[in-house]
mmCIF file of C-alpha atoms in Angstrom:
data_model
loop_
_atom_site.group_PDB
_atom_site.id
_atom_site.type_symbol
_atom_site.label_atom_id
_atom_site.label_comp_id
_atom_site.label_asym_id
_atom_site.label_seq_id
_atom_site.Cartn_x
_atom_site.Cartn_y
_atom_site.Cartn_z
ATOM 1 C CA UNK A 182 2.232 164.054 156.284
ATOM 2 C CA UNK A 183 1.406 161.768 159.237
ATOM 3 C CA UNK A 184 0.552 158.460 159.238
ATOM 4 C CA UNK A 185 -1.473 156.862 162.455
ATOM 5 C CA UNK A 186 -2.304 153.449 161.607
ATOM 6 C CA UNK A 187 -4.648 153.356 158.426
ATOM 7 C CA UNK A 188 -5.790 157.415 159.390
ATOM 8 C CA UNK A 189 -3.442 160.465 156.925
ATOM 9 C CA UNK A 190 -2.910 163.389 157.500
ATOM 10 C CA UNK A 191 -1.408 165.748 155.404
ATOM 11 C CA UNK A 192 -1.356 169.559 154.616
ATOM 12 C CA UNK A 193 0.147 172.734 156.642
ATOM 13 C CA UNK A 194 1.037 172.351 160.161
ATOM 14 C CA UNK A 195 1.775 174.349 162.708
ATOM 15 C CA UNK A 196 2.396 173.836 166.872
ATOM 16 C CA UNK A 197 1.646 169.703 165.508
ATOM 17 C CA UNK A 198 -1.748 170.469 164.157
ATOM 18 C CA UNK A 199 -3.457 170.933 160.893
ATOM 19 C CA UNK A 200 -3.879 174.557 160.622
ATOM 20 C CA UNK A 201 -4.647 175.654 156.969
ATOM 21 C CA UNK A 202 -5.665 173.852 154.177
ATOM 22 C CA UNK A 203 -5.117 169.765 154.751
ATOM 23 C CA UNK A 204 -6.975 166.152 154.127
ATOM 24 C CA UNK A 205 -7.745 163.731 156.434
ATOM 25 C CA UNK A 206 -8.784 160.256 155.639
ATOM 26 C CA UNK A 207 -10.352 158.289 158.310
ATOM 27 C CA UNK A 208 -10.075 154.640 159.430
ATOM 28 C CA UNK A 209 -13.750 154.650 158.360
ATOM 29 C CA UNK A 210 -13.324 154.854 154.542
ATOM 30 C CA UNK A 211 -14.402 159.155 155.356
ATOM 31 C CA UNK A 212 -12.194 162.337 154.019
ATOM 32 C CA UNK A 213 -12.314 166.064 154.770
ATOM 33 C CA UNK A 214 -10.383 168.215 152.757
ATOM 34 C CA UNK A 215 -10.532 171.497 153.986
ATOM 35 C CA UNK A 216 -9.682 174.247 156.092
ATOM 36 C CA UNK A 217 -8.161 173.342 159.605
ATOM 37 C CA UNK A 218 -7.595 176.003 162.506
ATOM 38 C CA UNK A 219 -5.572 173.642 165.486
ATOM 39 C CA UNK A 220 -6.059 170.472 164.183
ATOM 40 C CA UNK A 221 -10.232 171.511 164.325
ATOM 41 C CA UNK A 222 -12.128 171.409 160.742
ATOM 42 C CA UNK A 223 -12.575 175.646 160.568
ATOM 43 C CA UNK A 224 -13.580 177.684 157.514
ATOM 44 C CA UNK A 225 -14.930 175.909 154.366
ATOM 45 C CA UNK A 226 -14.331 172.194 153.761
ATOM 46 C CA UNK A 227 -15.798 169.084 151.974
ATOM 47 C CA UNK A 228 -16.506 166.018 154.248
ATOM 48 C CA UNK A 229 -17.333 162.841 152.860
ATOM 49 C CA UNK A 230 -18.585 159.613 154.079
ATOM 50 C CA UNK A 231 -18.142 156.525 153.200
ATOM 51 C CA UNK A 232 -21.607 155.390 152.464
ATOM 52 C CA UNK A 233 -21.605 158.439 149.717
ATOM 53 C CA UNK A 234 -22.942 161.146 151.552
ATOM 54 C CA UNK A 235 -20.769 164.781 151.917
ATOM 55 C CA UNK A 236 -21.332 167.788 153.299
ATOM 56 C CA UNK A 237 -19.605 171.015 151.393
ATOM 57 C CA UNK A 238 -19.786 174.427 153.128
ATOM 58 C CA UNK A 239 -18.611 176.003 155.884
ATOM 59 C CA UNK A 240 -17.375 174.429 159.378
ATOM 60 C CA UNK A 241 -16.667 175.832 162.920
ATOM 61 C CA UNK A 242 -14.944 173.765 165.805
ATOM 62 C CA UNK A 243 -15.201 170.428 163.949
ATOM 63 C CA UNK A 244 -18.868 171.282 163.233
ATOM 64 C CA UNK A 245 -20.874 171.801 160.288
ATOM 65 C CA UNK A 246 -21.593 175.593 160.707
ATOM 66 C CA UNK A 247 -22.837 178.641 158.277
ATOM 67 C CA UNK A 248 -23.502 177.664 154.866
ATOM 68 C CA UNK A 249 -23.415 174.525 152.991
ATOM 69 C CA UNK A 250 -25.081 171.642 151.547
ATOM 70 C CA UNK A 251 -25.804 167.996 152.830
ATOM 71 C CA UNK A 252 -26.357 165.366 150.179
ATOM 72 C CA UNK A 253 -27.387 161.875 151.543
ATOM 73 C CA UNK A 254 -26.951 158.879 150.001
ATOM 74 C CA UNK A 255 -30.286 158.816 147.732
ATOM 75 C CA UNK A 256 -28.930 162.268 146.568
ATOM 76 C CA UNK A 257 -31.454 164.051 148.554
ATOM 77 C CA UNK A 258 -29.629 167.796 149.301
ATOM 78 C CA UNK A 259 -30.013 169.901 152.133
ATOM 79 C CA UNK A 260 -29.004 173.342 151.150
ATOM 80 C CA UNK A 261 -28.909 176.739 153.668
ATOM 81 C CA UNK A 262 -27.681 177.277 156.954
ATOM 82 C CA UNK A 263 -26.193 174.738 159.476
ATOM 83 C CA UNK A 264 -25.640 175.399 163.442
ATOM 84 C CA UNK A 265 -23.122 173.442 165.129
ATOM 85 C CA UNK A 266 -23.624 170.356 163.323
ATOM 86 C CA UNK A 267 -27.251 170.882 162.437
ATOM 87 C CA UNK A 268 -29.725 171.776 159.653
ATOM 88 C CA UNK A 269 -31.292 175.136 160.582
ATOM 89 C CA UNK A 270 -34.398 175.146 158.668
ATOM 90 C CA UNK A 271 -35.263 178.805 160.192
ATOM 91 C CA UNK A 272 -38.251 177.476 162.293
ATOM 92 C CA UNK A 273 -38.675 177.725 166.073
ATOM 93 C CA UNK A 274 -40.745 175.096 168.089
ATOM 94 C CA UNK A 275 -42.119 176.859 170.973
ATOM 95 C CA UNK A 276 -43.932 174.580 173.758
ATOM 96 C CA UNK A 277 -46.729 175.898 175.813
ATOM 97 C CA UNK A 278 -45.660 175.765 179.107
#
């Protein structure tokens, strides 16, 4: 477990980074609890903000990534693919050009 200021840390380590399954709660009032590969959210994971919002699904490099589901805070869900860190609704906006 580490302890920096009013931030956690705790889980499996390895080389002084989450790697593995850990939590984190932030300054912010926010928690992940998920996979970690070096200290990086990686694989699937719930992240959850302080407001109420969370995102459960899959991350990659610290980024919402593959599937999951957004829920905001008027329970409003985004459900399908995400692409480093963003909804992926499957359309394309081409511009003439």
């Amino acid at each position: 477990r580490l302890v920096h200021g009013p931030e956690t840390s705790e889980g499996q380590w390895e080389a002084d980074h989450l790697h593995g399954h850990g939590t984190i709660r932030f300054a912010s009032g926010a928690t992940y609890e998920g996979g970690f590969e070096k200290g990086k959210f990686a694989g699937t994971g719930t992240y959850s903000w302080p407001d109420g919002s969370r995102y459960v699904g899959s991350w990659r490099d610290n980024k919402m990534h593959g599937d999951g589901t957004y829920v905001d805070v008027d329970d409003v869900k985004w459900s399908g693919t995400f692409f480093n860190g963003k909804y992926d609704n499957g359309r394309a906006f081409v511009f003439p050009g």
